[in-house]
Amino acid sequence: MNSLNSTPNANRLHIGIYGKRNSGKSSLINALTNQDVALVSDVAGTTTDPVYKAMEVRGLGACVFIDTAGFDDEGELGELRIQKTRQTLPKADIAILIFTDGDFSMETEWLKELKQGGIPVVAVVSKADQTEPAPLLNKIREELHLFPIAVSAADRTGIPQLLQELTRVLPENYGAESITGRLVKEGDVVLLVMPQDREAPKGRLILPQVQTIRDLLDNRCISINATPDTMEAALAALKTPPDLIITDSQAFKTVYEKAPKESRLTSFSVLFAAHKGDLEAFVRGANAVEQLNNQSRVLIAEACTHAPLSEDIGRVKIPALLRKKYGADMDIQVVSGASFPEDLRSYDLIVHCGGCMFNRKYLLSRIARAEDAGVPITNYGVLLAKLNGILDHITL
């Protein structure tokens, strides 16, 4: 199975392409990927909403190119398109900023936003086959202290240099993070306890489980799979207790009571709290749950946009546990996918899912927004460990 089919978008390098309308953003994506994956037109404003293109690029690996609307769009609809473009910034690991002429006041403003977001920027002067790029290249160097690359999508001038520069500015150790590496060593026996209830897709495993199993294999561990009702049989089949037990968070309490004292215990959601987010921030947020009361407002944020089920952990189980412990009239709101309130200050707690459908940069941006608003934030697994009274007894 090739990387295009096997690598989830959340695990791909996200490269945002930003520039004015008809600046050659879509053509540049086609040149970088050597395929016609983006719609190209001479009509300004062809790209409206951001378009995400998953590709495999030599030297960069599995990528997602974000083709955006021009940030010089006009009118009421244009403002909405620019807003959509701006919403891609928290997801971008790297930004390509395209320049087309000597008036780059708009590019300067977007450069500030990109730098404020900590996004490495690669400057490009496009359509180098149509005009002499040297004067514009020099002006950008002198005024913005960038080192732009002259590129032509038509004849692929500058494309090798651009790919080399994208590789150079890759975030340090990008893609090297292991989900379980900080908890296991080669040869460890790991028991995975995975409920197969109505939330589990028929005939397959959910993404965090698949990724964790693959990660354990990469770390040369021995993994054994069980459900909560077969866990005891799995333990009995082992000569010694497993080094680590990883469970679904909703089974935390049951598994904790059955787990050997010699075995460390964690959950898929806790693993992803560290892998995708900020585990220390999530633990602080979970401890803040003790300050909740019947009048508190809680926001539950899901990365997925699936139809809710009767056993749904985010929409059903966590709200029920919170209301049982802190008040039946507690105001609990649920958002999913890209939906996330602009103003978070009215909430007393934010509970986020593991974020397996988001890239790490995007999830970290949500954590930063919550902390800027002074609102504690935690995630499903860490909160469930806290509510079950075992947060101090699990491996973080």
mmCIF file of C-alpha atoms in Angstrom, residues 89-381:
data_model
loop_
_atom_site.group_PDB
_atom_site.id
_atom_site.type_symbol
_atom_site.label_atom_id
_atom_site.label_comp_id
_atom_site.label_asym_id
_atom_site.label_seq_id
_atom_site.Cartn_x
_atom_site.Cartn_y
_atom_site.Cartn_z
ATOM 1 C CA LEU A 89 -2.802 29.339 9.172
ATOM 2 C CA PRO A 90 -3.009 27.255 12.379
ATOM 3 C CA LYS A 91 -2.710 24.090 10.268
ATOM 4 C CA ALA A 92 0.280 25.136 8.145
ATOM 5 C CA ASP A 93 3.654 23.635 9.104
ATOM 6 C CA ILE A 94 5.331 25.607 6.312
ATOM 7 C CA ALA A 95 4.080 28.532 4.209
ATOM 8 C CA ILE A 96 4.971 29.437 0.631
ATOM 9 C CA LEU A 97 4.350 33.169 0.139
ATOM 10 C CA ILE A 98 4.064 34.155 -3.533
ATOM 11 C CA PHE A 99 5.095 37.590 -4.826
ATOM 12 C CA THR A 100 4.098 38.846 -8.265
ATOM 13 C CA ASP A 101 4.918 42.584 -8.378
ATOM 14 C CA GLY A 102 6.691 45.405 -6.591
ATOM 15 C CA ASP A 103 3.688 46.391 -4.502
ATOM 16 C CA PHE A 104 3.819 43.786 -1.772
ATOM 17 C CA SER A 105 2.035 45.637 1.023
ATOM 18 C CA MET A 106 -0.478 42.777 1.334
ATOM 19 C CA GLU A 107 2.267 40.179 1.293
ATOM 20 C CA THR A 108 4.023 42.118 4.080
ATOM 21 C CA GLU A 109 0.918 41.959 6.290
ATOM 22 C CA TRP A 110 0.519 38.233 5.689
ATOM 23 C CA LEU A 111 4.207 37.708 6.353
ATOM 24 C CA LYS A 112 3.678 39.247 9.806
ATOM 25 C CA GLU A 113 0.776 36.884 10.506
ATOM 26 C CA LEU A 114 2.746 33.877 9.369
ATOM 27 C CA LYS A 115 5.713 34.780 11.558
ATOM 28 C CA GLN A 116 3.447 35.461 14.539
ATOM 29 C CA GLY A 117 2.120 31.939 14.093
ATOM 30 C CA GLY A 118 5.653 30.538 14.118
ATOM 31 C CA ILE A 119 5.309 29.279 10.544
ATOM 32 C CA PRO A 120 8.514 28.988 8.481
ATOM 33 C CA VAL A 121 8.090 31.053 5.307
ATOM 34 C CA VAL A 122 9.562 30.368 1.883
ATOM 35 C CA ALA A 123 9.239 33.342 -0.465
ATOM 36 C CA VAL A 124 8.626 32.728 -4.163
ATOM 37 C CA VAL A 125 8.522 35.026 -7.162
ATOM 38 C CA SER A 126 6.191 33.281 -9.590
ATOM 39 C CA LYS A 127 5.879 33.271 -13.379
ATOM 40 C CA ALA A 128 9.620 33.780 -13.830
ATOM 41 C CA ASP A 129 9.277 32.737 -17.486
ATOM 42 C CA GLN A 130 7.107 35.785 -18.263
ATOM 43 C CA THR A 131 9.144 38.627 -16.747
ATOM 44 C CA GLU A 132 12.683 39.335 -15.582
ATOM 45 C CA PRO A 133 12.517 38.392 -11.866
ATOM 46 C CA ALA A 134 15.825 39.927 -10.713
ATOM 47 C CA PRO A 135 14.524 43.413 -9.745
ATOM 48 C CA LEU A 136 11.697 41.961 -7.643
ATOM 49 C CA LEU A 137 14.012 39.383 -6.066
ATOM 50 C CA ASN A 138 16.400 42.148 -5.019
ATOM 51 C CA LYS A 139 13.619 44.360 -3.647
ATOM 52 C CA ILE A 140 12.229 41.514 -1.494
ATOM 53 C CA ARG A 141 15.727 40.768 -0.150
ATOM 54 C CA GLU A 142 16.391 44.411 0.697
ATOM 55 C CA GLU A 143 13.013 45.356 2.184
ATOM 56 C CA LEU A 144 11.789 42.114 3.777
ATOM 57 C CA HIS A 145 15.092 40.332 4.420
ATOM 58 C CA LEU A 146 13.812 37.202 2.717
ATOM 59 C CA PHE A 147 15.663 35.132 0.135
ATOM 60 C CA PRO A 148 13.043 34.449 -2.537
ATOM 61 C CA ILE A 149 13.249 31.804 -5.229
ATOM 62 C CA ALA A 150 12.280 32.612 -8.809
ATOM 63 C CA VAL A 151 9.930 29.913 -10.062
ATOM 64 C CA SER A 152 8.143 29.117 -13.283
ATOM 65 C CA ALA A 153 5.448 26.472 -13.108
ATOM 66 C CA ALA A 154 5.385 26.382 -16.911
ATOM 67 C CA ASP A 155 8.977 25.222 -17.449
ATOM 68 C CA ARG A 156 9.714 24.101 -13.844
ATOM 69 C CA THR A 157 12.429 26.722 -13.385
ATOM 70 C CA GLY A 158 13.305 26.938 -9.703
ATOM 71 C CA ILE A 159 11.207 23.935 -8.635
ATOM 72 C CA PRO A 160 14.215 21.829 -7.527
ATOM 73 C CA GLN A 161 15.533 24.790 -5.502
ATOM 74 C CA LEU A 162 12.101 25.336 -3.946
ATOM 75 C CA LEU A 163 11.839 21.686 -2.916
ATOM 76 C CA GLN A 164 15.316 21.898 -1.420
ATOM 77 C CA GLU A 165 14.349 25.010 0.558
ATOM 78 C CA LEU A 166 11.139 23.402 1.824
ATOM 79 C CA THR A 167 13.219 20.496 3.084
ATOM 80 C CA ARG A 168 15.661 22.880 4.764
ATOM 81 C CA VAL A 169 12.987 24.742 6.734
ATOM 82 C CA LEU A 170 11.209 21.589 7.911
ATOM 83 C CA PRO A 171 10.483 21.835 11.648
ATOM 84 C CA GLU A 172 13.226 20.067 13.601
ATOM 85 C CA ASN A 173 12.630 16.320 14.010
ATOM 86 C CA TYR A 174 9.415 16.610 11.978
ATOM 87 C CA GLY A 175 7.841 13.178 11.492
ATOM 88 C CA ALA A 176 10.206 11.487 13.923
ATOM 89 C CA GLU A 177 7.838 11.578 16.885
ATOM 90 C CA SER A 178 6.749 8.177 18.199
ATOM 91 C CA ILE A 179 3.353 7.661 19.821
ATOM 92 C CA THR A 180 4.650 5.142 22.359
ATOM 93 C CA GLY A 181 8.411 5.621 22.174
ATOM 94 C CA ARG A 182 8.715 7.476 25.485
ATOM 95 C CA LEU A 183 6.972 4.598 27.308
ATOM 96 C CA VAL A 184 8.384 1.453 25.707
ATOM 97 C CA LYS A 185 11.648 -0.159 24.695
ATOM 98 C CA GLU A 186 12.475 -2.942 22.278
ATOM 99 C CA GLY A 187 11.055 -6.280 23.372
ATOM 100 C CA ASP A 188 8.392 -4.880 25.720
ATOM 101 C CA VAL A 189 5.095 -6.779 25.848
ATOM 102 C CA VAL A 190 2.140 -4.433 25.454
ATOM 103 C CA LEU A 191 -1.491 -5.430 25.964
ATOM 104 C CA LEU A 192 -4.020 -3.380 23.998
ATOM 105 C CA VAL A 193 -7.543 -3.416 25.429
ATOM 106 C CA MET A 194 -10.017 -2.207 22.824
ATOM 107 C CA PRO A 195 -13.795 -2.249 23.381
ATOM 108 C CA GLN A 196 -15.748 -3.281 20.313
ATOM 109 C CA ASP A 197 -18.997 -1.442 21.033
ATOM 110 C CA ARG A 198 -21.243 0.577 18.746
ATOM 111 C CA GLU A 199 -18.566 3.293 18.417
ATOM 112 C CA ALA A 200 -16.128 0.816 16.871
ATOM 113 C CA PRO A 201 -16.478 0.650 13.064
ATOM 114 C CA LYS A 202 -17.587 -2.793 11.961
ATOM 115 C CA GLY A 203 -14.777 -4.897 10.560
ATOM 116 C CA ARG A 204 -11.973 -2.435 11.341
ATOM 117 C CA LEU A 205 -10.212 -0.524 14.095
ATOM 118 C CA ILE A 206 -10.380 3.197 14.791
ATOM 119 C CA LEU A 207 -7.445 5.331 13.672
ATOM 120 C CA PRO A 208 -5.687 5.788 17.064
ATOM 121 C CA GLN A 209 -5.668 2.022 17.587
ATOM 122 C CA VAL A 210 -4.237 1.342 14.128
ATOM 123 C CA GLN A 211 -1.559 4.017 14.515
ATOM 124 C CA THR A 212 -0.585 2.783 17.980
ATOM 125 C CA ILE A 213 -0.254 -0.828 16.827
ATOM 126 C CA ARG A 214 1.939 0.264 13.917
ATOM 127 C CA ASP A 215 4.034 2.425 16.254
ATOM 128 C CA LEU A 216 4.578 -0.503 18.632
ATOM 129 C CA LEU A 217 5.733 -2.620 15.707
ATOM 130 C CA ASP A 218 8.143 0.144 14.680
ATOM 131 C CA ASN A 219 9.483 0.152 18.248
ATOM 132 C CA ARG A 220 9.925 -3.646 18.015
ATOM 133 C CA CYS A 221 7.475 -4.379 20.819
ATOM 134 C CA ILE A 222 5.239 -7.418 21.189
ATOM 135 C CA SER A 223 1.623 -6.327 21.100
ATOM 136 C CA ILE A 224 -1.343 -8.437 22.195
ATOM 137 C CA ASN A 225 -4.911 -7.365 21.494
ATOM 138 C CA ALA A 226 -7.955 -7.982 23.680
ATOM 139 C CA THR A 227 -11.350 -6.564 24.563
ATOM 140 C CA PRO A 228 -12.320 -5.744 28.169
ATOM 141 C CA ASP A 229 -14.171 -9.055 28.507
ATOM 142 C CA THR A 230 -11.202 -11.081 27.150
ATOM 143 C CA MET A 231 -8.545 -9.115 29.035
ATOM 144 C CA GLU A 232 -8.276 -11.606 31.891
ATOM 145 C CA ALA A 233 -7.806 -14.494 29.467
ATOM 146 C CA ALA A 234 -5.101 -12.524 27.655
ATOM 147 C CA LEU A 235 -3.299 -11.876 30.936
ATOM 148 C CA ALA A 236 -3.553 -15.555 31.887
ATOM 149 C CA ALA A 237 -1.959 -16.544 28.584
ATOM 150 C CA LEU A 238 1.152 -14.526 29.404
ATOM 151 C CA LYS A 239 3.986 -15.957 31.486
ATOM 152 C CA THR A 240 4.608 -12.546 33.083
ATOM 153 C CA PRO A 241 2.501 -9.388 33.342
ATOM 154 C CA PRO A 242 2.759 -7.065 30.326
ATOM 155 C CA ASP A 243 5.127 -4.119 30.599
ATOM 156 C CA LEU A 244 2.393 -1.730 29.495
ATOM 157 C CA ILE A 245 -1.373 -1.858 29.079
ATOM 158 C CA ILE A 246 -3.054 0.588 26.697
ATOM 159 C CA THR A 247 -6.826 0.828 26.867
ATOM 160 C CA ASP A 248 -9.640 2.845 25.437
ATOM 161 C CA SER A 249 -10.351 5.656 27.892
ATOM 162 C CA GLN A 250 -13.968 4.686 28.391
ATOM 163 C CA ALA A 251 -12.776 1.354 29.855
ATOM 164 C CA PHE A 252 -10.178 2.983 32.117
ATOM 165 C CA LYS A 253 -11.793 2.040 35.429
ATOM 166 C CA THR A 254 -12.553 -1.568 34.442
ATOM 167 C CA VAL A 255 -9.077 -2.151 33.066
ATOM 168 C CA TYR A 256 -7.421 -0.453 36.046
ATOM 169 C CA GLU A 257 -9.169 -2.839 38.414
ATOM 170 C CA LYS A 258 -8.018 -5.875 36.390
ATOM 171 C CA ALA A 259 -4.487 -4.730 35.580
ATOM 172 C CA PRO A 260 -1.536 -6.378 37.392
ATOM 173 C CA LYS A 261 0.272 -4.022 39.755
ATOM 174 C CA GLU A 262 3.500 -4.682 37.859
ATOM 175 C CA SER A 263 2.032 -3.302 34.607
ATOM 176 C CA ARG A 264 1.953 0.371 33.729
ATOM 177 C CA LEU A 265 -1.390 1.649 32.428
ATOM 178 C CA THR A 266 -2.325 4.362 29.968
ATOM 179 C CA SER A 267 -4.918 4.973 27.256
ATOM 180 C CA PHE A 268 -4.945 5.735 23.552
ATOM 181 C CA SER A 269 -6.289 9.195 24.270
ATOM 182 C CA VAL A 270 -3.558 9.919 26.831
ATOM 183 C CA LEU A 271 -0.940 8.766 24.331
ATOM 184 C CA PHE A 272 -2.333 11.161 21.753
ATOM 185 C CA ALA A 273 -2.526 13.935 24.345
ATOM 186 C CA ALA A 274 1.266 13.789 24.428
ATOM 187 C CA HIS A 275 1.780 12.930 20.749
ATOM 188 C CA LYS A 276 -0.484 15.607 19.272
ATOM 189 C CA GLY A 277 -0.909 18.118 22.072
ATOM 190 C CA ASP A 278 0.499 19.329 25.386
ATOM 191 C CA LEU A 279 0.118 16.661 28.073
ATOM 192 C CA GLU A 280 1.081 18.978 30.927
ATOM 193 C CA ALA A 281 -1.588 21.481 29.893
ATOM 194 C CA PHE A 282 -4.167 18.683 29.684
ATOM 195 C CA VAL A 283 -3.302 17.451 33.189
ATOM 196 C CA ARG A 284 -3.652 20.988 34.558
ATOM 197 C CA GLY A 285 -6.999 21.234 32.804
ATOM 198 C CA ALA A 286 -8.190 17.924 34.253
ATOM 199 C CA ASN A 287 -7.291 19.041 37.775
ATOM 200 C CA ALA A 288 -9.275 22.252 37.207
ATOM 201 C CA VAL A 289 -12.430 20.127 36.905
ATOM 202 C CA GLU A 290 -12.674 20.300 40.697
ATOM 203 C CA GLN A 291 -13.675 23.958 40.372
ATOM 204 C CA LEU A 292 -16.769 23.173 38.279
ATOM 205 C CA ASN A 293 -20.292 23.539 39.597
ATOM 206 C CA ASN A 294 -23.896 23.440 38.433
ATOM 207 C CA GLN A 295 -23.540 26.825 36.699
ATOM 208 C CA SER A 296 -20.352 26.006 34.792
ATOM 209 C CA ARG A 297 -20.039 26.086 30.995
ATOM 210 C CA VAL A 298 -18.048 23.306 29.334
ATOM 211 C CA LEU A 299 -17.037 23.041 25.679
ATOM 212 C CA ILE A 300 -16.405 19.594 24.215
ATOM 213 C CA ALA A 301 -14.457 19.668 20.945
ATOM 214 C CA GLU A 302 -14.300 16.693 18.583
ATOM 215 C CA ALA A 303 -11.980 16.484 15.577
ATOM 216 C CA CYS A 304 -14.327 14.042 13.841
ATOM 217 C CA THR A 305 -17.649 14.973 12.284
ATOM 218 C CA HIS A 306 -19.292 11.552 12.652
ATOM 219 C CA ALA A 307 -22.978 11.111 13.394
ATOM 220 C CA PRO A 308 -23.380 10.786 17.186
ATOM 221 C CA LEU A 309 -24.151 7.350 18.603
ATOM 222 C CA SER A 310 -25.961 6.363 21.774
ATOM 223 C CA GLU A 311 -22.611 5.337 23.340
ATOM 224 C CA ASP A 312 -20.679 8.355 22.052
ATOM 225 C CA ILE A 313 -17.884 9.195 24.487
ATOM 226 C CA GLY A 314 -17.752 12.935 23.798
ATOM 227 C CA ARG A 315 -21.424 13.721 23.341
ATOM 228 C CA VAL A 316 -22.931 11.246 25.815
ATOM 229 C CA LYS A 317 -20.572 9.656 28.315
ATOM 230 C CA ILE A 318 -18.405 12.593 29.358
ATOM 231 C CA PRO A 319 -21.361 15.008 29.688
ATOM 232 C CA ALA A 320 -23.209 12.408 31.797
ATOM 233 C CA LEU A 321 -20.221 11.964 34.109
ATOM 234 C CA LEU A 322 -19.727 15.717 34.496
ATOM 235 C CA ARG A 323 -23.378 16.406 35.212
ATOM 236 C CA LYS A 324 -23.573 13.526 37.678
ATOM 237 C CA LYS A 325 -20.604 14.834 39.632
ATOM 238 C CA TYR A 326 -20.930 18.609 39.334
ATOM 239 C CA GLY A 327 -24.575 19.407 38.585
ATOM 240 C CA ALA A 328 -27.382 18.321 36.300
ATOM 241 C CA ASP A 329 -27.884 21.856 34.929
ATOM 242 C CA MET A 330 -24.300 22.292 33.748
ATOM 243 C CA ASP A 331 -24.174 23.939 30.300
ATOM 244 C CA ILE A 332 -22.260 21.595 27.995
ATOM 245 C CA GLN A 333 -21.787 22.433 24.326
ATOM 246 C CA VAL A 334 -20.290 20.209 21.631
ATOM 247 C CA VAL A 335 -18.495 21.312 18.451
ATOM 248 C CA SER A 336 -16.917 19.110 15.812
ATOM 249 C CA GLY A 337 -14.501 19.279 12.919
ATOM 250 C CA ALA A 338 -13.127 22.733 12.168
ATOM 251 C CA SER A 339 -15.789 24.432 14.315
ATOM 252 C CA PHE A 340 -14.247 26.094 17.357
ATOM 253 C CA PRO A 341 -15.572 29.303 18.966
ATOM 254 C CA GLU A 342 -13.613 32.487 18.335
ATOM 255 C CA ASP A 343 -14.211 33.715 21.882
ATOM 256 C CA LEU A 344 -13.475 31.067 24.524
ATOM 257 C CA ARG A 345 -13.646 33.289 27.595
ATOM 258 C CA SER A 346 -17.184 32.305 28.576
ATOM 259 C CA TYR A 347 -16.186 28.664 29.189
ATOM 260 C CA ASP A 348 -14.945 27.197 32.447
ATOM 261 C CA LEU A 349 -13.379 24.136 30.831
ATOM 262 C CA ILE A 350 -12.606 22.822 27.347
ATOM 263 C CA VAL A 351 -12.448 19.055 26.785
ATOM 264 C CA HIS A 352 -10.798 18.041 23.515
ATOM 265 C CA CYS A 353 -10.703 14.650 21.834
ATOM 266 C CA GLY A 354 -7.374 12.959 21.116
ATOM 267 C CA GLY A 355 -7.070 14.940 17.883
ATOM 268 C CA CYS A 356 -6.097 12.011 15.671
ATOM 269 C CA MET A 357 -7.754 13.777 12.695
ATOM 270 C CA PHE A 358 -5.754 17.001 13.248
ATOM 271 C CA ASN A 359 -2.098 17.663 12.641
ATOM 272 C CA ARG A 360 -0.128 18.518 15.778
ATOM 273 C CA LYS A 361 0.324 22.182 14.911
ATOM 274 C CA TYR A 362 -3.424 22.725 14.650
ATOM 275 C CA LEU A 363 -4.170 21.042 17.977
ATOM 276 C CA LEU A 364 -1.404 23.014 19.675
ATOM 277 C CA SER A 365 -2.918 26.210 18.284
ATOM 278 C CA ARG A 366 -6.212 25.376 19.981
ATOM 279 C CA ILE A 367 -4.429 24.737 23.283
ATOM 280 C CA ALA A 368 -2.639 28.091 22.940
ATOM 281 C CA ARG A 369 -5.927 29.880 22.257
ATOM 282 C CA ALA A 370 -7.497 28.345 25.359
ATOM 283 C CA GLU A 371 -4.548 29.339 27.519
ATOM 284 C CA ASP A 372 -4.572 32.870 26.079
ATOM 285 C CA ALA A 373 -8.241 33.090 27.067
ATOM 286 C CA GLY A 374 -7.442 31.809 30.577
ATOM 287 C CA VAL A 375 -9.592 28.702 30.103
ATOM 288 C CA PRO A 376 -8.283 25.297 31.285
ATOM 289 C CA ILE A 377 -8.216 22.657 28.554
ATOM 290 C CA THR A 378 -7.922 18.884 28.853
ATOM 291 C CA ASN A 379 -8.616 15.861 26.690
ATOM 292 C CA TYR A 380 -10.929 12.877 26.859
ATOM 293 C CA GLY A 381 -8.494 10.345 28.281
#
